[in-house]
Amino acid sequence: MGIDYMYPEFEVVRNRERCINCRICEKECANGVHIFNEEKNCFAVDESKCVNCQRCVCFCPTHALKIVKSDCRLRENANWHESTVKEIFKQARSGGVLLSSMGNPNKLPVYWDKILINASQVTNPPIDPLREPMETRVFLGMKSHKIKRKENGEIDCTVPPLLELSMPVMFAAMSYGSISYNAHESLARAAEKLGIYYNTGEGGLHEDFYCYGENTIVQVASGRFGVHNDYLKAGAAVEIKMGQGAKPGIGGHLPGTKIVGDVSKTRMIPEGSDAISPAPHHDIYSIEDLRQLVYSIKEATNYQKPVMVKVAAVHNIAAIASGIARSGADIIVIDGFRGGTGAAPTRIRDNVGIPIELALAAVDQRLRDEGIRNRVSLVASGSIRSAADVVKAIALGADACYVATAALIAMGCHLCRNCQSGTCNWGIATQKPELTKRLDPDTGSERLINLMTAWKNEIKEIMGGMGINSIEALRGNRLMLRGIGLNENELRILGIAHAGE
Amino acid sequence: MKKEGQVRIPSGCAIAAVISRKGNKMSGELITNAMKPMHDRSNGLGGGFAGYGIYPEYKDFYAFHIFFNSRATRKDCEQLLKESFEIVQAEIIPTRKIPAITDEPLIWRYFVSPFKSVLKSLQIDEKELVARTVMMINTSVNGAYVFSSGKNMGTFKAVGFPEDVGVFYKLEKYEGYSWTAHGRYPTNTPGWWGGCHPFTLLDYSIVHNGEISSYDANRRAIEMFGYKCSLQTDTEVITYIMDYLIRRQNLTYKEAASIIAAPFWSTISSKDEKEKQLLTYLRTMFSDFLITGPFSIVLGFNGGLMALNDRLKLRSMVVGEKDDKVFIASEEAAIRTMEPDAENIYAPSGGEPVIVKVEEDI
């Protein structure tokens, strides 16, 4: 009540004729929205707690529930949006930094949607992936052109450490702690079956999952949580996380409520303590420091594993990537400003960084201009939503893509964007045992495998249409892309022509 | 309408080639005639030939064939050449006036030798200097285009049907141990003399039939290594890739073929361990140079040639032989024109290189 009262954002609409008072909704909602009044034998509702995660809707056996956007609105104002006003109320009350989860939801250009893909007609035949081989295998890492011959003239076929992917998609970093044990197990098992990789994120690797090491990328972030020698050696590659698209320039924050049991053990920090990773790595204040960490990790892993460096897409990303390429990194991950997060300050998430499409195009071109593109692989990250986005990213110049939000959605996430609350009703972004058990790793991994298999087939169809039968011939093949409704600057940066040209 | 080089123009084509394993000389008339039965594979917007062993008296000099728009351009270009090369002979390439070929530019050839002092100061070998000079003239001297730059070989090309181009250039007067030919079917261009095939750099010449779907991936990759694709044609990018792999990386023709027409991973996995290792190595390290989409090419070089199809064999190409000669063409009819009794005619599989070398150095 009073100034700060906000009418709930969502309303629960219960169809009384359909409702059979089975109380499943009550049980499924960890937020306590549905309250059964046994005396009156009917439901009361506390809509202020509803986050529109759709859990009750999906599990209502009689389809009696729906969640709708409340129509109780402030007076319309094109400058002072309702969300802006409400955020001010919140801050005036609490004095706090606003927190949000998942990627930037604001109306900013999604360049993927303004890029169209080519297909063959007449002069060059499309290739039918049902009848001809269509290759999606990708190797990530340094591609050395230095041919060394042995005394008998044969080529010395020693290759630098590489990651081999059956398709150009991997599961991006999501820490154990930010997501559940079962979610991690689902990702690990799916990655193994699919012949791709998942990423531990900055929370260390649970001892149960060392067996998936061949399909695991272990992350070293500024907090160094869970980092030790065995951990570095457990994975197929080591990723140094310098930044994240959702929150460039700041560190991570996992609330103490999520640091329980194995999470605390895996992170190697006390239970209940907030895991706050610093904004910078305190041993990396410049590019030459990064080089030292890259080589420290290479030394620790006997030069057997590629080292990845993940950075957020910021204004000067092309020059930064060039520096990283020259610092010994084998793979550069660029995370665009729409990338997801388990928790980030709202202002940062919504205002800092640049779109992955522009960053990727700029970096790929810059590395080519400098003649060092083959020294590193590029992974594009930050809201890759479909097989079409993957194809466009590869054609712009990526070697592979990272997906995280899409993987979460496959496991049940309905994008309610309340991961920071720790009460994920889908059992993903939570550590509460009664919730985490809702995600069965058998189902989770199967759904991830299904999703990636579907994408792989779609990628093959699109490639075949272009007359391309191997993914490497698509990489950087910008002639296969056209822009629609883009201005000249955007086209120039993307390095593509406008549709019709 | 945009000119070739400002826009990418796909085209279909006819190719033919002949080589004598013993290095016996054949007149250019033979290959000119071979193009006649394939007339309908071209549309009159480009034809051309490359002959090897045709300049024995100047075999130690690089033979630059250059198109000029004007006399002034020629003077400028010669000035530029003289900065790095000694020009031992400069002459107009003899042509015949025929109604089928019109609007010709000035067509000159120069036999040149690089100055040692220039090589020393740039710390490069003479082939690299020639390659850089060609690239420089073609990208920055407006109105001049070097279309041949090898030793003891030469390219002859024009807008027109190939059989007319052969007559225009009086190819019957040249004797070579190896010839390649091309008829062009571009889809949307008025045709430009420089854009015709063969495309050459140093002694590498390529005639090509197809439209590669990997073009921009290949172009953007090869441009990292000092090449500039000014024509936006498949032939140009393939020539540069072959030059990079063979001359600069010292790979063999077979190794280079297994990069640009790499075997499928499933094929690689069926090979023995050693072969598997090599093919995986080449395919992984040089993945940017995999060429997809239809192509049949003949790569000519001093002392031999290599024919290669894309790995799905999306373009026709047949090979035949008779005595010391090996014939390659888009259609068997072209081979039969050159040698009615050609034997062992077969269609090489996709990605299977046919490499023919003359037995002794010519």
mmCIF file of C-alpha atoms in Angstrom, chain A residues 145-477:
data_model
loop_
_atom_site.group_PDB
_atom_site.id
_atom_site.type_symbol
_atom_site.label_atom_id
_atom_site.label_comp_id
_atom_site.label_asym_id
_atom_site.label_seq_id
_atom_site.Cartn_x
_atom_site.Cartn_y
_atom_site.Cartn_z
ATOM 1 C CA HIS A 145 50.014 -22.733 -42.529
ATOM 2 C CA LYS A 146 53.632 -23.543 -41.753
ATOM 3 C CA ILE A 147 54.384 -26.757 -43.579
ATOM 4 C CA LYS A 148 57.166 -28.774 -42.026
ATOM 5 C CA ARG A 149 58.550 -31.689 -43.999
ATOM 6 C CA LYS A 150 60.437 -34.606 -42.613
ATOM 7 C CA GLU A 151 63.665 -35.778 -44.200
ATOM 8 C CA ASN A 152 61.790 -38.209 -46.438
ATOM 9 C CA GLY A 153 59.652 -35.349 -47.767
ATOM 10 C CA GLU A 154 56.505 -36.305 -45.940
ATOM 11 C CA ILE A 155 54.586 -33.562 -44.216
ATOM 12 C CA ASP A 156 54.859 -33.446 -40.455
ATOM 13 C CA CYS A 157 51.182 -33.753 -39.629
ATOM 14 C CA THR A 158 51.371 -32.535 -36.048
ATOM 15 C CA VAL A 159 48.488 -30.153 -35.491
ATOM 16 C CA PRO A 160 48.111 -27.550 -32.771
ATOM 17 C CA PRO A 161 45.566 -28.457 -30.075
ATOM 18 C CA LEU A 162 42.082 -28.296 -31.581
ATOM 19 C CA LEU A 163 38.494 -28.818 -30.552
ATOM 20 C CA GLU A 164 36.505 -31.000 -32.922
ATOM 21 C CA LEU A 165 32.779 -30.272 -33.165
ATOM 22 C CA SER A 166 30.245 -32.314 -35.087
ATOM 23 C CA MET A 167 28.351 -29.093 -35.749
ATOM 24 C CA PRO A 168 29.272 -25.447 -35.208
ATOM 25 C CA VAL A 169 27.343 -24.965 -31.979
ATOM 26 C CA MET A 170 28.373 -25.372 -28.345
ATOM 27 C CA PHE A 171 26.658 -24.785 -25.038
ATOM 28 C CA ALA A 172 27.911 -21.550 -23.526
ATOM 29 C CA ALA A 173 29.146 -20.984 -20.009
ATOM 30 C CA MET A 174 26.546 -21.301 -17.271
ATOM 31 C CA SER A 175 27.998 -21.931 -13.858
ATOM 32 C CA TYR A 176 27.054 -24.684 -11.489
ATOM 33 C CA GLY A 177 25.382 -22.579 -8.845
ATOM 34 C CA SER A 178 23.641 -20.253 -11.236
ATOM 35 C CA ILE A 179 22.019 -23.341 -12.696
ATOM 36 C CA SER A 180 21.362 -26.658 -11.058
ATOM 37 C CA TYR A 181 23.248 -29.927 -10.902
ATOM 38 C CA ASN A 182 20.635 -31.530 -13.101
ATOM 39 C CA ALA A 183 20.888 -28.765 -15.665
ATOM 40 C CA HIS A 184 24.656 -29.237 -15.797
ATOM 41 C CA GLU A 185 24.278 -32.969 -16.123
ATOM 42 C CA SER A 186 21.810 -32.489 -18.977
ATOM 43 C CA LEU A 187 24.225 -30.208 -20.799
ATOM 44 C CA ALA A 188 27.209 -32.478 -20.227
ATOM 45 C CA ARG A 189 25.428 -35.590 -21.394
ATOM 46 C CA ALA A 190 23.953 -33.862 -24.438
ATOM 47 C CA ALA A 191 27.335 -32.422 -25.398
ATOM 48 C CA GLU A 192 28.894 -35.864 -25.196
ATOM 49 C CA LYS A 193 26.184 -37.482 -27.313
ATOM 50 C CA LEU A 194 26.233 -34.674 -29.846
ATOM 51 C CA GLY A 195 30.003 -34.535 -30.188
ATOM 52 C CA ILE A 196 30.149 -30.908 -29.108
ATOM 53 C CA TYR A 197 31.123 -29.089 -25.896
ATOM 54 C CA TYR A 198 29.496 -27.495 -22.927
ATOM 55 C CA ASN A 199 31.122 -24.933 -20.677
ATOM 56 C CA THR A 200 31.376 -25.110 -16.895
ATOM 57 C CA GLY A 201 31.069 -21.375 -16.416
ATOM 58 C CA GLU A 202 32.908 -19.854 -13.493
ATOM 59 C CA GLY A 203 31.658 -22.149 -10.773
ATOM 60 C CA GLY A 204 34.077 -25.042 -11.096
ATOM 61 C CA LEU A 205 33.331 -28.574 -12.188
ATOM 62 C CA HIS A 206 31.362 -30.936 -9.972
ATOM 63 C CA GLU A 207 33.373 -34.080 -9.337
ATOM 64 C CA ASP A 208 30.589 -36.219 -10.812
ATOM 65 C CA PHE A 209 31.084 -34.564 -14.183
ATOM 66 C CA TYR A 210 34.794 -35.112 -14.665
ATOM 67 C CA CYS A 211 33.795 -38.129 -16.742
ATOM 68 C CA TYR A 212 32.429 -35.757 -19.406
ATOM 69 C CA GLY A 213 35.783 -33.960 -19.570
ATOM 70 C CA GLU A 214 36.348 -34.664 -23.245
ATOM 71 C CA ASN A 215 33.276 -32.601 -24.013
ATOM 72 C CA THR A 216 33.825 -29.958 -21.383
ATOM 73 C CA ILE A 217 35.320 -26.500 -21.611
ATOM 74 C CA VAL A 218 36.480 -25.384 -18.191
ATOM 75 C CA GLN A 219 36.272 -21.699 -17.458
ATOM 76 C CA VAL A 220 38.675 -19.526 -15.515
ATOM 77 C CA ALA A 221 37.009 -16.295 -14.493
ATOM 78 C CA SER A 222 38.130 -13.396 -12.362
ATOM 79 C CA GLY A 223 36.931 -15.012 -9.128
ATOM 80 C CA ARG A 224 38.896 -18.199 -9.949
ATOM 81 C CA PHE A 225 36.156 -20.142 -8.202
ATOM 82 C CA GLY A 226 36.775 -23.869 -8.354
ATOM 83 C CA VAL A 227 40.005 -23.488 -10.310
ATOM 84 C CA HIS A 228 42.750 -25.966 -9.496
ATOM 85 C CA ASN A 229 45.195 -28.086 -11.413
ATOM 86 C CA ASP A 230 42.937 -31.113 -11.904
ATOM 87 C CA TYR A 231 40.143 -28.845 -13.032
ATOM 88 C CA LEU A 232 42.298 -27.286 -15.759
ATOM 89 C CA LYS A 233 43.342 -30.725 -16.908
ATOM 90 C CA ALA A 234 39.832 -32.142 -16.790
ATOM 91 C CA GLY A 235 38.474 -30.244 -19.760
ATOM 92 C CA ALA A 236 39.134 -30.341 -23.490
ATOM 93 C CA ALA A 237 39.862 -26.616 -23.471
ATOM 94 C CA VAL A 238 40.286 -23.817 -20.981
ATOM 95 C CA GLU A 239 38.350 -20.592 -21.372
ATOM 96 C CA ILE A 240 39.511 -17.376 -19.750
ATOM 97 C CA LYS A 241 36.456 -15.262 -19.148
ATOM 98 C CA MET A 242 37.362 -11.612 -19.434
ATOM 99 C CA GLY A 243 33.837 -10.412 -19.912
ATOM 100 C CA GLN A 244 30.254 -11.288 -20.567
ATOM 101 C CA GLY A 245 27.898 -9.697 -23.074
ATOM 102 C CA ALA A 246 25.142 -9.152 -20.541
ATOM 103 C CA LYS A 247 27.414 -7.254 -18.190
ATOM 104 C CA PRO A 248 30.571 -5.957 -19.826
ATOM 105 C CA GLY A 249 32.960 -4.388 -17.401
ATOM 106 C CA ILE A 250 31.635 -5.982 -14.252
ATOM 107 C CA GLY A 251 32.138 -9.269 -12.501
ATOM 108 C CA GLY A 252 29.702 -11.993 -11.559
ATOM 109 C CA HIS A 253 27.454 -12.191 -8.566
ATOM 110 C CA LEU A 254 25.968 -15.383 -7.219
ATOM 111 C CA PRO A 255 23.928 -14.746 -4.074
ATOM 112 C CA GLY A 256 24.832 -16.695 -0.961
ATOM 113 C CA THR A 257 21.440 -18.373 -0.968
ATOM 114 C CA LYS A 258 22.580 -20.346 -3.995
ATOM 115 C CA ILE A 259 25.951 -21.275 -2.453
ATOM 116 C CA VAL A 260 24.831 -24.427 -0.716
ATOM 117 C CA GLY A 261 26.215 -27.941 -0.366
ATOM 118 C CA ASP A 262 28.057 -29.116 -3.451
ATOM 119 C CA VAL A 263 27.941 -25.684 -5.007
ATOM 120 C CA SER A 264 30.052 -24.349 -2.180
ATOM 121 C CA LYS A 265 32.380 -27.332 -2.345
ATOM 122 C CA THR A 266 32.784 -27.087 -6.105
ATOM 123 C CA ARG A 267 33.443 -23.356 -5.947
ATOM 124 C CA MET A 268 35.781 -23.859 -3.037
ATOM 125 C CA ILE A 269 34.120 -21.106 -0.990
ATOM 126 C CA PRO A 270 32.153 -21.242 2.293
ATOM 127 C CA GLU A 271 28.451 -22.020 2.248
ATOM 128 C CA GLY A 272 26.169 -19.038 2.227
ATOM 129 C CA SER A 273 28.877 -16.561 1.205
ATOM 130 C CA ASP A 274 28.123 -14.420 -1.803
ATOM 131 C CA ALA A 275 30.321 -15.401 -4.745
ATOM 132 C CA ILE A 276 31.357 -12.064 -6.134
ATOM 133 C CA SER A 277 33.900 -12.243 -8.905
ATOM 134 C CA PRO A 278 35.794 -9.011 -9.439
ATOM 135 C CA ALA A 279 35.304 -6.839 -12.497
ATOM 136 C CA PRO A 280 38.850 -7.368 -13.773
ATOM 137 C CA HIS A 281 41.114 -10.331 -13.297
ATOM 138 C CA HIS A 282 43.442 -8.847 -10.735
ATOM 139 C CA ASP A 283 46.396 -10.375 -12.539
ATOM 140 C CA ILE A 284 45.299 -8.941 -15.883
ATOM 141 C CA TYR A 285 45.372 -5.188 -16.139
ATOM 142 C CA SER A 286 46.584 -5.128 -19.731
ATOM 143 C CA ILE A 287 47.024 -7.222 -22.840
ATOM 144 C CA GLU A 288 50.526 -8.401 -21.934
ATOM 145 C CA ASP A 289 49.134 -9.688 -18.646
ATOM 146 C CA LEU A 290 46.570 -11.687 -20.583
ATOM 147 C CA ARG A 291 49.370 -13.249 -22.566
ATOM 148 C CA GLN A 292 50.961 -14.371 -19.310
ATOM 149 C CA LEU A 293 47.782 -16.028 -18.115
ATOM 150 C CA VAL A 294 47.264 -17.694 -21.494
ATOM 151 C CA TYR A 295 50.755 -19.147 -21.339
ATOM 152 C CA SER A 296 50.465 -20.047 -17.649
ATOM 153 C CA ILE A 297 47.451 -22.140 -18.556
ATOM 154 C CA LYS A 298 49.227 -23.632 -21.539
ATOM 155 C CA GLU A 299 52.142 -24.542 -19.313
ATOM 156 C CA ALA A 300 49.811 -26.070 -16.753
ATOM 157 C CA THR A 301 48.143 -28.165 -19.433
ATOM 158 C CA ASN A 302 51.348 -29.089 -21.304
ATOM 159 C CA TYR A 303 50.275 -27.243 -24.446
ATOM 160 C CA GLN A 304 47.734 -29.995 -25.016
ATOM 161 C CA LYS A 305 44.608 -27.880 -24.831
ATOM 162 C CA PRO A 306 43.428 -24.857 -26.754
ATOM 163 C CA VAL A 307 43.006 -21.737 -24.655
ATOM 164 C CA MET A 308 39.944 -19.634 -25.287
ATOM 165 C CA VAL A 309 39.443 -16.019 -24.295
ATOM 166 C CA LYS A 310 35.919 -14.760 -23.908
ATOM 167 C CA VAL A 311 35.228 -11.049 -24.141
ATOM 168 C CA ALA A 312 32.123 -8.928 -24.221
ATOM 169 C CA ALA A 313 31.392 -7.075 -27.443
ATOM 170 C CA VAL A 314 32.325 -3.496 -26.675
ATOM 171 C CA HIS A 315 33.007 -0.498 -28.885
ATOM 172 C CA ASN A 316 36.644 -1.189 -29.630
ATOM 173 C CA ILE A 317 36.173 -4.943 -29.977
ATOM 174 C CA ALA A 318 38.100 -5.306 -33.243
ATOM 175 C CA ALA A 319 41.320 -3.932 -31.798
ATOM 176 C CA ILE A 320 40.813 -5.892 -28.582
ATOM 177 C CA ALA A 321 40.333 -9.124 -30.514
ATOM 178 C CA SER A 322 43.438 -8.427 -32.552
ATOM 179 C CA GLY A 323 45.375 -8.056 -29.320
ATOM 180 C CA ILE A 324 43.946 -11.307 -28.000
ATOM 181 C CA ALA A 325 44.809 -13.102 -31.231
ATOM 182 C CA ARG A 326 48.396 -11.997 -30.776
ATOM 183 C CA SER A 327 48.459 -13.006 -27.128
ATOM 184 C CA GLY A 328 48.549 -16.721 -27.828
ATOM 185 C CA ALA A 329 44.844 -17.478 -27.491
ATOM 186 C CA ASP A 330 43.621 -20.213 -29.820
ATOM 187 C CA ILE A 331 39.975 -19.277 -29.784
ATOM 188 C CA ILE A 332 38.275 -15.935 -29.181
ATOM 189 C CA VAL A 333 34.710 -15.860 -27.935
ATOM 190 C CA ILE A 334 32.795 -12.662 -28.521
ATOM 191 C CA ASP A 335 29.671 -12.229 -26.460
ATOM 192 C CA GLY A 336 27.156 -9.708 -27.777
ATOM 193 C CA PHE A 337 25.054 -7.337 -25.715
ATOM 194 C CA ARG A 338 21.978 -9.529 -25.916
ATOM 195 C CA GLY A 339 23.709 -12.396 -24.169
ATOM 196 C CA GLY A 340 21.996 -13.943 -21.188
ATOM 197 C CA THR A 341 22.917 -13.892 -17.538
ATOM 198 C CA GLY A 342 21.804 -15.367 -14.266
ATOM 199 C CA ALA A 343 21.944 -11.933 -12.693
ATOM 200 C CA ALA A 344 23.169 -8.548 -13.869
ATOM 201 C CA PRO A 345 22.544 -4.957 -12.973
ATOM 202 C CA THR A 346 19.671 -3.895 -15.209
ATOM 203 C CA ARG A 347 21.299 -0.658 -16.327
ATOM 204 C CA ILE A 348 24.435 -2.488 -17.414
ATOM 205 C CA ARG A 349 22.582 -5.261 -19.153
ATOM 206 C CA ASP A 350 20.372 -2.883 -21.069
ATOM 207 C CA ASN A 351 22.865 -0.187 -21.991
ATOM 208 C CA VAL A 352 26.386 -1.500 -22.250
ATOM 209 C CA GLY A 353 27.981 -3.294 -25.166
ATOM 210 C CA ILE A 354 27.178 -3.700 -28.836
ATOM 211 C CA PRO A 355 25.323 -6.278 -30.941
ATOM 212 C CA ILE A 356 27.154 -9.496 -31.710
ATOM 213 C CA GLU A 357 26.421 -9.221 -35.437
ATOM 214 C CA LEU A 358 28.346 -5.962 -35.768
ATOM 215 C CA ALA A 359 31.087 -7.040 -33.380
ATOM 216 C CA LEU A 360 31.616 -10.339 -35.158
ATOM 217 C CA ALA A 361 31.733 -8.728 -38.590
ATOM 218 C CA ALA A 362 34.170 -6.081 -37.403
ATOM 219 C CA VAL A 363 36.457 -8.567 -35.671
ATOM 220 C CA ASP A 364 36.523 -11.043 -38.540
ATOM 221 C CA GLN A 365 37.374 -8.283 -40.998
ATOM 222 C CA ARG A 366 39.997 -6.764 -38.746
ATOM 223 C CA LEU A 367 41.767 -10.086 -38.225
ATOM 224 C CA ARG A 368 41.755 -10.631 -41.986
ATOM 225 C CA ASP A 369 43.071 -7.125 -42.649
ATOM 226 C CA GLU A 370 45.909 -7.944 -40.308
ATOM 227 C CA GLY A 371 46.446 -11.354 -41.925
ATOM 228 C CA ILE A 372 45.969 -13.246 -38.660
ATOM 229 C CA ARG A 373 42.457 -14.639 -38.985
ATOM 230 C CA ASN A 374 43.751 -18.203 -39.309
ATOM 231 C CA ARG A 375 45.699 -17.852 -36.073
ATOM 232 C CA VAL A 376 42.502 -18.014 -34.049
ATOM 233 C CA SER A 377 38.985 -19.356 -34.271
ATOM 234 C CA LEU A 378 36.060 -17.080 -33.565
ATOM 235 C CA VAL A 379 33.047 -18.115 -31.563
ATOM 236 C CA ALA A 380 29.981 -15.879 -31.684
ATOM 237 C CA SER A 381 27.781 -15.712 -28.663
ATOM 238 C CA GLY A 382 25.017 -13.603 -27.245
ATOM 239 C CA SER A 383 21.553 -14.538 -28.379
ATOM 240 C CA ILE A 384 21.932 -17.083 -31.143
ATOM 241 C CA ARG A 385 18.299 -18.130 -31.378
ATOM 242 C CA SER A 386 17.991 -20.535 -34.280
ATOM 243 C CA ALA A 387 19.757 -22.472 -37.013
ATOM 244 C CA ALA A 388 19.310 -19.432 -39.262
ATOM 245 C CA ASP A 389 21.204 -17.252 -36.789
ATOM 246 C CA VAL A 390 23.972 -19.861 -36.754
ATOM 247 C CA VAL A 391 24.212 -19.879 -40.550
ATOM 248 C CA LYS A 392 24.299 -16.080 -40.655
ATOM 249 C CA ALA A 393 26.955 -15.949 -37.947
ATOM 250 C CA ILE A 394 29.149 -18.443 -39.795
ATOM 251 C CA ALA A 395 28.722 -16.564 -43.066
ATOM 252 C CA LEU A 396 29.684 -13.323 -41.323
ATOM 253 C CA GLY A 397 32.885 -15.013 -40.172
ATOM 254 C CA ALA A 398 32.338 -17.100 -37.037
ATOM 255 C CA ASP A 399 33.825 -20.587 -36.776
ATOM 256 C CA ALA A 400 31.109 -21.633 -34.349
ATOM 257 C CA CYS A 401 28.435 -20.288 -32.048
ATOM 258 C CA TYR A 402 27.718 -20.603 -28.374
ATOM 259 C CA VAL A 403 24.123 -20.984 -27.252
ATOM 260 C CA ALA A 404 22.878 -20.796 -23.680
ATOM 261 C CA THR A 405 19.405 -19.277 -23.601
ATOM 262 C CA ALA A 406 18.248 -21.589 -26.384
ATOM 263 C CA ALA A 407 19.593 -24.531 -24.387
ATOM 264 C CA LEU A 408 17.791 -23.382 -21.249
ATOM 265 C CA ILE A 409 14.561 -23.013 -23.198
ATOM 266 C CA ALA A 410 15.005 -26.544 -24.506
ATOM 267 C CA MET A 411 15.223 -27.700 -20.889
ATOM 268 C CA GLY A 412 12.033 -25.887 -19.947
ATOM 269 C CA CYS A 413 12.938 -22.246 -19.336
ATOM 270 C CA HIS A 414 10.055 -19.953 -20.272
ATOM 271 C CA LEU A 415 12.125 -16.779 -20.122
ATOM 272 C CA CYS A 416 10.409 -15.205 -17.142
ATOM 273 C CA ARG A 417 13.736 -13.518 -16.382
ATOM 274 C CA ASN A 418 13.841 -14.089 -12.658
ATOM 275 C CA CYS A 419 16.876 -16.324 -12.360
ATOM 276 C CA GLN A 420 18.315 -14.027 -9.695
ATOM 277 C CA SER A 421 15.481 -14.975 -7.353
ATOM 278 C CA GLY A 422 16.678 -18.566 -7.077
ATOM 279 C CA THR A 423 13.125 -19.898 -7.210
ATOM 280 C CA CYS A 424 13.092 -21.147 -10.768
ATOM 281 C CA ASN A 425 9.932 -23.194 -11.087
ATOM 282 C CA TRP A 426 11.433 -25.117 -13.968
ATOM 283 C CA GLY A 427 14.224 -26.438 -11.775
ATOM 284 C CA ILE A 428 17.002 -24.850 -13.798
ATOM 285 C CA ALA A 429 18.241 -21.640 -12.187
ATOM 286 C CA THR A 430 17.775 -22.769 -8.616
ATOM 287 C CA GLN A 431 19.466 -24.844 -5.946
ATOM 288 C CA LYS A 432 16.341 -25.732 -3.972
ATOM 289 C CA PRO A 433 16.146 -29.516 -3.967
ATOM 290 C CA GLU A 434 12.365 -29.572 -4.310
ATOM 291 C CA LEU A 435 12.709 -27.486 -7.488
ATOM 292 C CA THR A 436 15.888 -28.917 -9.001
ATOM 293 C CA LYS A 437 14.342 -32.380 -9.036
ATOM 294 C CA ARG A 438 11.802 -31.062 -11.535
ATOM 295 C CA LEU A 439 14.432 -31.232 -14.234
ATOM 296 C CA ASP A 440 15.187 -34.859 -15.016
ATOM 297 C CA PRO A 441 18.624 -35.086 -16.695
ATOM 298 C CA ASP A 442 17.319 -37.870 -18.937
ATOM 299 C CA THR A 443 14.643 -35.569 -20.294
ATOM 300 C CA GLY A 444 16.864 -32.516 -20.226
ATOM 301 C CA SER A 445 19.656 -34.094 -22.228
ATOM 302 C CA GLU A 446 17.231 -35.689 -24.659
ATOM 303 C CA ARG A 447 15.577 -32.356 -25.365
ATOM 304 C CA LEU A 448 18.962 -30.688 -25.886
ATOM 305 C CA ILE A 449 19.958 -33.442 -28.289
ATOM 306 C CA ASN A 450 16.666 -33.019 -30.131
ATOM 307 C CA LEU A 451 17.134 -29.294 -30.442
ATOM 308 C CA MET A 452 20.677 -29.532 -31.751
ATOM 309 C CA THR A 453 19.774 -32.352 -34.119
ATOM 310 C CA ALA A 454 16.974 -30.227 -35.516
ATOM 311 C CA TRP A 455 19.300 -27.258 -35.929
ATOM 312 C CA LYS A 456 21.902 -29.410 -37.593
ATOM 313 C CA ASN A 457 19.356 -30.599 -40.117
ATOM 314 C CA GLU A 458 18.218 -27.054 -40.747
ATOM 315 C CA ILE A 459 21.795 -25.870 -41.186
ATOM 316 C CA LYS A 460 22.319 -28.637 -43.740
ATOM 317 C CA GLU A 461 19.164 -27.667 -45.628
ATOM 318 C CA ILE A 462 20.185 -24.025 -45.795
ATOM 319 C CA MET A 463 23.749 -24.901 -46.813
ATOM 320 C CA GLY A 464 22.504 -27.286 -49.466
ATOM 321 C CA GLY A 465 20.271 -24.573 -50.868
ATOM 322 C CA MET A 466 23.316 -22.383 -51.285
ATOM 323 C CA GLY A 467 25.183 -25.183 -53.043
ATOM 324 C CA ILE A 468 27.626 -25.486 -50.168
ATOM 325 C CA ASN A 469 28.328 -28.970 -48.870
ATOM 326 C CA SER A 470 30.787 -28.232 -46.136
ATOM 327 C CA ILE A 471 30.561 -25.706 -43.373
ATOM 328 C CA GLU A 472 34.075 -24.343 -43.882
ATOM 329 C CA ALA A 473 33.041 -23.047 -47.299
ATOM 330 C CA LEU A 474 30.340 -21.021 -45.556
ATOM 331 C CA ARG A 475 32.660 -19.434 -43.022
ATOM 332 C CA GLY A 476 33.137 -15.769 -43.841
ATOM 333 C CA ASN A 477 31.212 -16.233 -47.084
#
